[in-house]
Amino acid sequence: MEQQSIAMGLRSSLKKITIDTLTPTQLVVTGEFVFLEDFCAFAGHFPSQPILPAIVQLAAVRFLAESALEKPLNLLQLSKVKFKGIVQPGNEIEVQLSLTKENLSWQGILKLLNDSGAIISSGHITFIPREN
C-alpha cells in the first residue's frame, strides 16, 4: 500500500464531511466513508474476506483532522484505542472526531461507527502540525 494511493483512496471514499467549530480551540468533524472493493487497502487483507486494516481506520481519522484544520499533521500519540468491529467492502462507516487544541498539539477523541451505530473502533489521539 503506497501512502499516496491510500490518501487518494480516502479522498474518493469520503462521501460527506461536516465540520462544527465550537470555539477557536475546539471542533468536531464527522465523515461518512464507503470503501469499495477495489480500495487499495483491501488487497491481501484478507483474500477470502477483505477487511479494512486498523492502520487505515486511523489514517481516515488523520485525513479528517487535516481536512478540518487545513494543515498536514503528524500522529504524536494514541491511547485507549480499541478495535471492536470490522469494515468490509461496501460498508458505510461514520468517523467522528472531537478535537481540542492544547498548546501546539490537537487532542482528539475518535469513534468509528457502522451504519447501525455500533462502535467499530474508538480511542484517544494526539496530532501535532507537520513541520516542512
Short mmCIF file of N, CA and C in Angstrom, two decimals:
data_model
loop_
_atom_site.label_atom_id
_atom_site.label_comp_id
_atom_site.label_asym_id
_atom_site.label_seq_id
_atom_site.Cartn_x
_atom_site.Cartn_y
_atom_site.Cartn_z
N MET A 1 0.84 -1.18 0.00
CA MET A 1 0.00 0.00 0.00
C MET A 1 0.89 1.25 0.00
N GLU A 2 0.77 2.03 -1.01
CA GLU A 2 1.52 3.26 -1.06
C GLU A 2 0.73 4.36 -0.36
N GLN A 3 1.48 5.24 0.33
CA GLN A 3 0.83 6.32 1.07
C GLN A 3 -0.02 7.18 0.14
N GLN A 4 0.50 7.50 -1.04
CA GLN A 4 -0.24 8.35 -1.97
C GLN A 4 -1.55 7.69 -2.39
N SER A 5 -1.52 6.39 -2.68
CA SER A 5 -2.75 5.74 -3.12
C SER A 5 -3.75 5.61 -1.98
N ILE A 6 -3.27 5.46 -0.75
CA ILE A 6 -4.17 5.43 0.41
C ILE A 6 -4.86 6.80 0.53
N ALA A 7 -4.09 7.87 0.43
CA ALA A 7 -4.67 9.22 0.53
C ALA A 7 -5.70 9.45 -0.57
N MET A 8 -5.38 9.04 -1.78
CA MET A 8 -6.32 9.20 -2.89
C MET A 8 -7.57 8.35 -2.65
N GLY A 9 -7.37 7.14 -2.13
CA GLY A 9 -8.49 6.26 -1.83
C GLY A 9 -9.38 6.81 -0.73
N LEU A 10 -8.77 7.40 0.30
CA LEU A 10 -9.56 8.02 1.37
C LEU A 10 -10.39 9.16 0.81
N ARG A 11 -9.76 9.97 -0.03
CA ARG A 11 -10.47 11.12 -0.62
C ARG A 11 -11.67 10.66 -1.45
N SER A 12 -11.47 9.61 -2.24
CA SER A 12 -12.58 9.15 -3.09
C SER A 12 -13.63 8.36 -2.30
N SER A 13 -13.25 7.82 -1.14
CA SER A 13 -14.20 7.05 -0.32
C SER A 13 -15.03 7.94 0.59
N LEU A 14 -14.59 9.18 0.80
CA LEU A 14 -15.31 10.13 1.66
C LEU A 14 -16.54 10.63 0.92
N LYS A 15 -17.71 10.36 1.48
CA LYS A 15 -18.97 10.77 0.85
C LYS A 15 -19.50 12.09 1.40
N LYS A 16 -19.16 12.38 2.66
CA LYS A 16 -19.68 13.61 3.29
C LYS A 16 -18.77 13.96 4.45
N ILE A 17 -18.52 15.26 4.62
CA ILE A 17 -17.75 15.73 5.77
C ILE A 17 -18.50 16.92 6.38
N THR A 18 -18.56 16.93 7.70
CA THR A 18 -19.18 18.02 8.44
C THR A 18 -18.17 18.52 9.47
N ILE A 19 -17.95 19.82 9.50
CA ILE A 19 -17.02 20.41 10.46
C ILE A 19 -17.79 21.42 11.28
N ASP A 20 -17.85 21.20 12.58
CA ASP A 20 -18.51 22.12 13.51
C ASP A 20 -17.45 22.75 14.39
N THR A 21 -17.24 24.06 14.22
CA THR A 21 -16.29 24.78 15.05
C THR A 21 -17.03 25.29 16.27
N LEU A 22 -16.69 24.73 17.44
CA LEU A 22 -17.37 25.12 18.67
C LEU A 22 -16.74 26.38 19.25
N THR A 23 -15.42 26.42 19.27
CA THR A 23 -14.64 27.59 19.70
C THR A 23 -13.39 27.60 18.84
N PRO A 24 -12.55 28.63 18.93
CA PRO A 24 -11.30 28.61 18.14
C PRO A 24 -10.37 27.43 18.49
N THR A 25 -10.57 26.82 19.64
CA THR A 25 -9.71 25.71 20.04
C THR A 25 -10.45 24.38 20.17
N GLN A 26 -11.70 24.34 19.73
CA GLN A 26 -12.49 23.10 19.80
C GLN A 26 -13.32 22.94 18.54
N LEU A 27 -13.26 21.73 17.98
CA LEU A 27 -14.11 21.45 16.83
C LEU A 27 -14.46 19.97 16.80
N VAL A 28 -15.53 19.70 16.08
CA VAL A 28 -15.99 18.33 15.87
C VAL A 28 -16.08 18.12 14.37
N VAL A 29 -15.45 17.06 13.89
CA VAL A 29 -15.50 16.74 12.47
C VAL A 29 -16.06 15.32 12.31
N THR A 30 -16.98 15.18 11.37
CA THR A 30 -17.61 13.89 11.10
C THR A 30 -17.49 13.61 9.61
N GLY A 31 -17.12 12.39 9.29
CA GLY A 31 -17.01 11.99 7.90
C GLY A 31 -17.72 10.67 7.65
N GLU A 32 -18.40 10.58 6.53
CA GLU A 32 -19.04 9.33 6.12
C GLU A 32 -18.23 8.74 4.97
N PHE A 33 -17.80 7.50 5.15
CA PHE A 33 -16.96 6.81 4.17
C PHE A 33 -17.65 5.54 3.69
N VAL A 34 -17.43 5.22 2.43
CA VAL A 34 -17.77 3.91 1.87
C VAL A 34 -16.54 3.46 1.09
N PHE A 35 -15.93 2.37 1.55
CA PHE A 35 -14.73 1.83 0.91
C PHE A 35 -15.16 0.71 -0.04
N LEU A 36 -14.97 0.93 -1.33
CA LEU A 36 -15.37 -0.05 -2.33
C LEU A 36 -14.36 -1.19 -2.40
N GLU A 37 -14.76 -2.26 -3.03
CA GLU A 37 -13.94 -3.47 -3.09
C GLU A 37 -12.57 -3.23 -3.72
N ASP A 38 -12.46 -2.27 -4.63
CA ASP A 38 -11.17 -2.01 -5.28
C ASP A 38 -10.27 -1.05 -4.50
N PHE A 39 -10.68 -0.63 -3.29
CA PHE A 39 -9.84 0.23 -2.46
C PHE A 39 -8.53 -0.51 -2.16
N CYS A 40 -7.41 0.16 -2.38
CA CYS A 40 -6.10 -0.50 -2.34
C CYS A 40 -5.79 -1.17 -1.00
N ALA A 41 -6.33 -0.71 0.10
CA ALA A 41 -6.01 -1.29 1.41
C ALA A 41 -6.61 -2.67 1.61
N PHE A 42 -7.59 -3.04 0.80
CA PHE A 42 -8.17 -4.38 0.92
C PHE A 42 -7.28 -5.45 0.27
N ALA A 43 -6.37 -5.05 -0.59
CA ALA A 43 -5.53 -6.00 -1.32
C ALA A 43 -4.71 -6.84 -0.35
N GLY A 44 -4.97 -8.14 -0.33
CA GLY A 44 -4.21 -9.06 0.51
C GLY A 44 -4.61 -9.06 1.97
N HIS A 45 -5.64 -8.32 2.34
CA HIS A 45 -6.03 -8.21 3.76
C HIS A 45 -7.52 -8.49 3.91
N PHE A 46 -8.01 -9.51 3.83
CA PHE A 46 -7.54 -10.87 3.56
C PHE A 46 -8.24 -11.35 2.31
N PRO A 47 -7.60 -12.17 1.47
CA PRO A 47 -8.18 -12.51 0.17
C PRO A 47 -9.59 -13.11 0.23
N SER A 48 -9.86 -13.99 1.19
CA SER A 48 -11.18 -14.63 1.23
C SER A 48 -12.24 -13.77 1.93
N GLN A 49 -11.81 -12.85 2.77
CA GLN A 49 -12.73 -11.96 3.48
C GLN A 49 -12.03 -10.63 3.71
N PRO A 50 -12.06 -9.71 2.72
CA PRO A 50 -11.34 -8.46 2.87
C PRO A 50 -11.89 -7.61 4.02
N ILE A 51 -10.97 -7.09 4.83
CA ILE A 51 -11.33 -6.15 5.90
C ILE A 51 -10.38 -4.96 5.86
N LEU A 52 -10.87 -3.82 6.27
CA LEU A 52 -10.07 -2.61 6.28
C LEU A 52 -9.08 -2.68 7.43
N PRO A 53 -7.78 -2.56 7.16
CA PRO A 53 -6.79 -2.62 8.23
C PRO A 53 -6.98 -1.50 9.26
N ALA A 54 -6.65 -1.79 10.50
CA ALA A 54 -6.78 -0.81 11.58
C ALA A 54 -5.98 0.46 11.28
N ILE A 55 -4.80 0.30 10.70
CA ILE A 55 -3.97 1.47 10.40
C ILE A 55 -4.66 2.39 9.40
N VAL A 56 -5.47 1.84 8.52
CA VAL A 56 -6.19 2.66 7.55
C VAL A 56 -7.38 3.35 8.23
N GLN A 57 -7.98 2.71 9.22
CA GLN A 57 -9.02 3.38 10.01
C GLN A 57 -8.43 4.63 10.66
N LEU A 58 -7.22 4.49 11.21
CA LEU A 58 -6.55 5.63 11.84
C LEU A 58 -6.14 6.67 10.79
N ALA A 59 -5.78 6.22 9.60
CA ALA A 59 -5.45 7.16 8.52
C ALA A 59 -6.68 7.99 8.13
N ALA A 60 -7.86 7.38 8.18
CA ALA A 60 -9.10 8.12 7.89
C ALA A 60 -9.34 9.20 8.94
N VAL A 61 -9.01 8.89 10.19
CA VAL A 61 -9.14 9.88 11.27
C VAL A 61 -8.20 11.05 11.01
N ARG A 62 -6.93 10.75 10.68
CA ARG A 62 -5.97 11.82 10.40
C ARG A 62 -6.41 12.62 9.17
N PHE A 63 -6.91 11.95 8.15
CA PHE A 63 -7.39 12.62 6.94
C PHE A 63 -8.47 13.65 7.29
N LEU A 64 -9.40 13.27 8.17
CA LEU A 64 -10.46 14.21 8.58
C LEU A 64 -9.89 15.36 9.39
N ALA A 65 -8.96 15.06 10.29
CA ALA A 65 -8.35 16.12 11.10
C ALA A 65 -7.61 17.12 10.21
N GLU A 66 -6.85 16.62 9.24
CA GLU A 66 -6.14 17.51 8.32
C GLU A 66 -7.11 18.33 7.48
N SER A 67 -8.20 17.73 7.07
CA SER A 67 -9.21 18.45 6.29
C SER A 67 -9.84 19.57 7.12
N ALA A 68 -10.15 19.27 8.37
CA ALA A 68 -10.80 20.26 9.24
C ALA A 68 -9.85 21.40 9.62
N LEU A 69 -8.60 21.06 9.91
CA LEU A 69 -7.63 22.06 10.35
C LEU A 69 -6.90 22.73 9.19
N GLU A 70 -7.07 22.18 8.00
CA GLU A 70 -6.45 22.71 6.78
C GLU A 70 -4.94 22.80 6.90
N LYS A 71 -4.33 21.74 7.47
CA LYS A 71 -2.87 21.67 7.57
C LYS A 71 -2.45 20.21 7.72
N PRO A 72 -1.26 19.87 7.25
CA PRO A 72 -0.76 18.50 7.43
C PRO A 72 -0.39 18.25 8.89
N LEU A 73 -0.68 17.03 9.35
CA LEU A 73 -0.46 16.67 10.75
C LEU A 73 0.37 15.40 10.86
N ASN A 74 1.09 15.29 11.96
CA ASN A 74 1.76 14.06 12.34
C ASN A 74 1.06 13.48 13.55
N LEU A 75 0.97 12.18 13.58
CA LEU A 75 0.42 11.48 14.74
C LEU A 75 1.48 11.50 15.84
N LEU A 76 1.11 11.98 17.02
CA LEU A 76 2.04 12.03 18.14
C LEU A 76 1.79 10.89 19.11
N GLN A 77 0.51 10.60 19.39
CA GLN A 77 0.20 9.60 20.41
C GLN A 77 -1.19 9.00 20.18
N LEU A 78 -1.29 7.72 20.53
CA LEU A 78 -2.56 7.00 20.58
C LEU A 78 -2.70 6.41 21.96
N SER A 79 -3.91 6.43 22.51
CA SER A 79 -4.14 5.76 23.79
C SER A 79 -5.57 5.24 23.85
N LYS A 80 -5.74 4.21 24.62
CA LYS A 80 -7.05 3.60 24.85
C LYS A 80 -7.77 3.25 23.55
N VAL A 81 -7.02 2.91 22.51
CA VAL A 81 -7.63 2.58 21.22
C VAL A 81 -8.09 1.13 21.25
N LYS A 82 -9.34 0.93 20.87
CA LYS A 82 -9.94 -0.41 20.83
C LYS A 82 -10.57 -0.61 19.45
N PHE A 83 -10.30 -1.77 18.87
CA PHE A 83 -10.90 -2.14 17.60
C PHE A 83 -11.89 -3.26 17.89
N LYS A 84 -13.19 -2.96 17.75
CA LYS A 84 -14.24 -3.88 18.18
C LYS A 84 -15.01 -4.50 17.03
N GLY A 85 -14.83 -3.99 15.83
CA GLY A 85 -15.58 -4.49 14.69
C GLY A 85 -14.75 -4.43 13.44
N ILE A 86 -15.32 -4.88 12.34
CA ILE A 86 -14.60 -4.88 11.07
C ILE A 86 -15.33 -4.02 10.05
N VAL A 87 -14.56 -3.57 9.07
CA VAL A 87 -15.11 -2.82 7.95
C VAL A 87 -14.80 -3.63 6.69
N GLN A 88 -15.86 -4.01 5.99
CA GLN A 88 -15.71 -4.77 4.75
C GLN A 88 -16.08 -3.89 3.57
N PRO A 89 -15.69 -4.30 2.36
CA PRO A 89 -16.03 -3.51 1.18
C PRO A 89 -17.53 -3.21 1.11
N GLY A 90 -17.83 -1.95 0.82
CA GLY A 90 -19.21 -1.52 0.67
C GLY A 90 -19.88 -1.07 1.95
N ASN A 91 -19.26 -1.36 3.11
CA ASN A 91 -19.84 -0.92 4.38
C ASN A 91 -19.75 0.60 4.49
N GLU A 92 -20.82 1.22 4.96
CA GLU A 92 -20.78 2.65 5.24
C GLU A 92 -20.35 2.84 6.68
N ILE A 93 -19.36 3.69 6.90
CA ILE A 93 -18.93 3.98 8.27
C ILE A 93 -18.94 5.49 8.50
N GLU A 94 -19.15 5.84 9.74
CA GLU A 94 -19.09 7.24 10.15
C GLU A 94 -17.90 7.40 11.08
N VAL A 95 -17.04 8.35 10.77
CA VAL A 95 -15.88 8.65 11.62
C VAL A 95 -16.19 9.95 12.34
N GLN A 96 -16.17 9.90 13.67
CA GLN A 96 -16.41 11.08 14.50
C GLN A 96 -15.11 11.44 15.21
N LEU A 97 -14.75 12.71 15.19
CA LEU A 97 -13.52 13.16 15.83
C LEU A 97 -13.77 14.50 16.51
N SER A 98 -13.59 14.52 17.83
CA SER A 98 -13.67 15.76 18.60
C SER A 98 -12.24 16.20 18.88
N LEU A 99 -11.90 17.42 18.50
CA LEU A 99 -10.54 17.92 18.65
C LEU A 99 -10.50 19.14 19.56
N THR A 100 -9.50 19.17 20.42
CA THR A 100 -9.27 20.31 21.31
C THR A 100 -7.79 20.68 21.23
N LYS A 101 -7.51 21.97 21.02
CA LYS A 101 -6.12 22.42 20.94
C LYS A 101 -5.54 22.54 22.34
N GLU A 102 -4.37 21.95 22.52
CA GLU A 102 -3.62 22.01 23.79
C GLU A 102 -2.20 22.43 23.44
N ASN A 103 -1.86 23.69 23.69
CA ASN A 103 -0.56 24.24 23.30
C ASN A 103 -0.35 24.06 21.80
N LEU A 104 0.65 23.29 21.38
CA LEU A 104 0.90 23.10 19.95
C LEU A 104 0.20 21.89 19.37
N SER A 105 -0.37 21.05 20.22
CA SER A 105 -0.98 19.80 19.74
C SER A 105 -2.50 19.90 19.70
N TRP A 106 -3.10 18.93 19.01
CA TRP A 106 -4.55 18.77 18.97
C TRP A 106 -4.87 17.41 19.58
N GLN A 107 -5.61 17.41 20.69
CA GLN A 107 -6.04 16.19 21.37
C GLN A 107 -7.39 15.78 20.80
N GLY A 108 -7.54 14.49 20.51
CA GLY A 108 -8.78 14.06 19.91
C GLY A 108 -9.38 12.83 20.55
N ILE A 109 -10.70 12.75 20.47
CA ILE A 109 -11.44 11.54 20.84
C ILE A 109 -12.07 11.05 19.55
N LEU A 110 -11.79 9.79 19.21
CA LEU A 110 -12.27 9.25 17.94
C LEU A 110 -13.24 8.12 18.15
N LYS A 111 -14.18 8.02 17.21
CA LYS A 111 -15.12 6.89 17.15
C LYS A 111 -15.38 6.59 15.69
N LEU A 112 -15.36 5.31 15.35
CA LEU A 112 -15.82 4.85 14.05
C LEU A 112 -17.05 4.00 14.29
N LEU A 113 -18.13 4.32 13.60
CA LEU A 113 -19.41 3.64 13.79
C LEU A 113 -19.85 2.98 12.49
N ASN A 114 -20.50 1.82 12.61
CA ASN A 114 -21.06 1.20 11.41
C ASN A 114 -22.42 1.83 11.12
N ASP A 115 -23.08 1.37 10.07
CA ASP A 115 -24.34 2.01 9.66
C ASP A 115 -25.49 1.79 10.62
N SER A 116 -25.34 0.88 11.60
CA SER A 116 -26.37 0.72 12.62
C SER A 116 -25.99 1.44 13.92
N GLY A 117 -24.87 2.17 13.91
CA GLY A 117 -24.46 2.95 15.07
C GLY A 117 -23.57 2.22 16.05
N ALA A 118 -23.22 0.97 15.78
CA ALA A 118 -22.34 0.22 16.68
C ALA A 118 -20.90 0.70 16.50
N ILE A 119 -20.16 0.73 17.60
CA ILE A 119 -18.78 1.21 17.58
C ILE A 119 -17.87 0.15 16.94
N ILE A 120 -17.14 0.58 15.92
CA ILE A 120 -16.14 -0.27 15.26
C ILE A 120 -14.79 -0.08 15.95
N SER A 121 -14.44 1.17 16.23
CA SER A 121 -13.20 1.48 16.94
C SER A 121 -13.37 2.81 17.66
N SER A 122 -12.54 2.98 18.69
CA SER A 122 -12.60 4.21 19.49
C SER A 122 -11.27 4.41 20.19
N GLY A 123 -11.05 5.62 20.67
CA GLY A 123 -9.83 5.89 21.41
C GLY A 123 -9.50 7.37 21.46
N HIS A 124 -8.29 7.62 21.93
CA HIS A 124 -7.76 8.98 22.06
C HIS A 124 -6.57 9.11 21.11
N ILE A 125 -6.43 10.28 20.51
CA ILE A 125 -5.38 10.50 19.52
C ILE A 125 -4.85 11.92 19.68
N THR A 126 -3.55 12.09 19.47
CA THR A 126 -2.93 13.41 19.55
C THR A 126 -2.16 13.67 18.26
N PHE A 127 -2.38 14.84 17.69
CA PHE A 127 -1.69 15.27 16.48
C PHE A 127 -0.86 16.52 16.77
N ILE A 128 0.21 16.68 16.01
CA ILE A 128 0.96 17.93 16.00
C ILE A 128 1.11 18.36 14.55
N PRO A 129 1.19 19.67 14.31
CA PRO A 129 1.38 20.13 12.93
C PRO A 129 2.70 19.59 12.37
N ARG A 130 2.67 19.19 11.11
CA ARG A 130 3.87 18.68 10.44
C ARG A 130 4.75 19.86 10.07
N GLU A 131 6.02 19.74 10.41
CA GLU A 131 6.98 20.78 10.03
C GLU A 131 7.47 20.50 8.62
N ASN A 132 7.67 21.56 7.86
CA ASN A 132 8.13 21.39 6.47
C ASN A 132 9.58 21.04 6.40
#
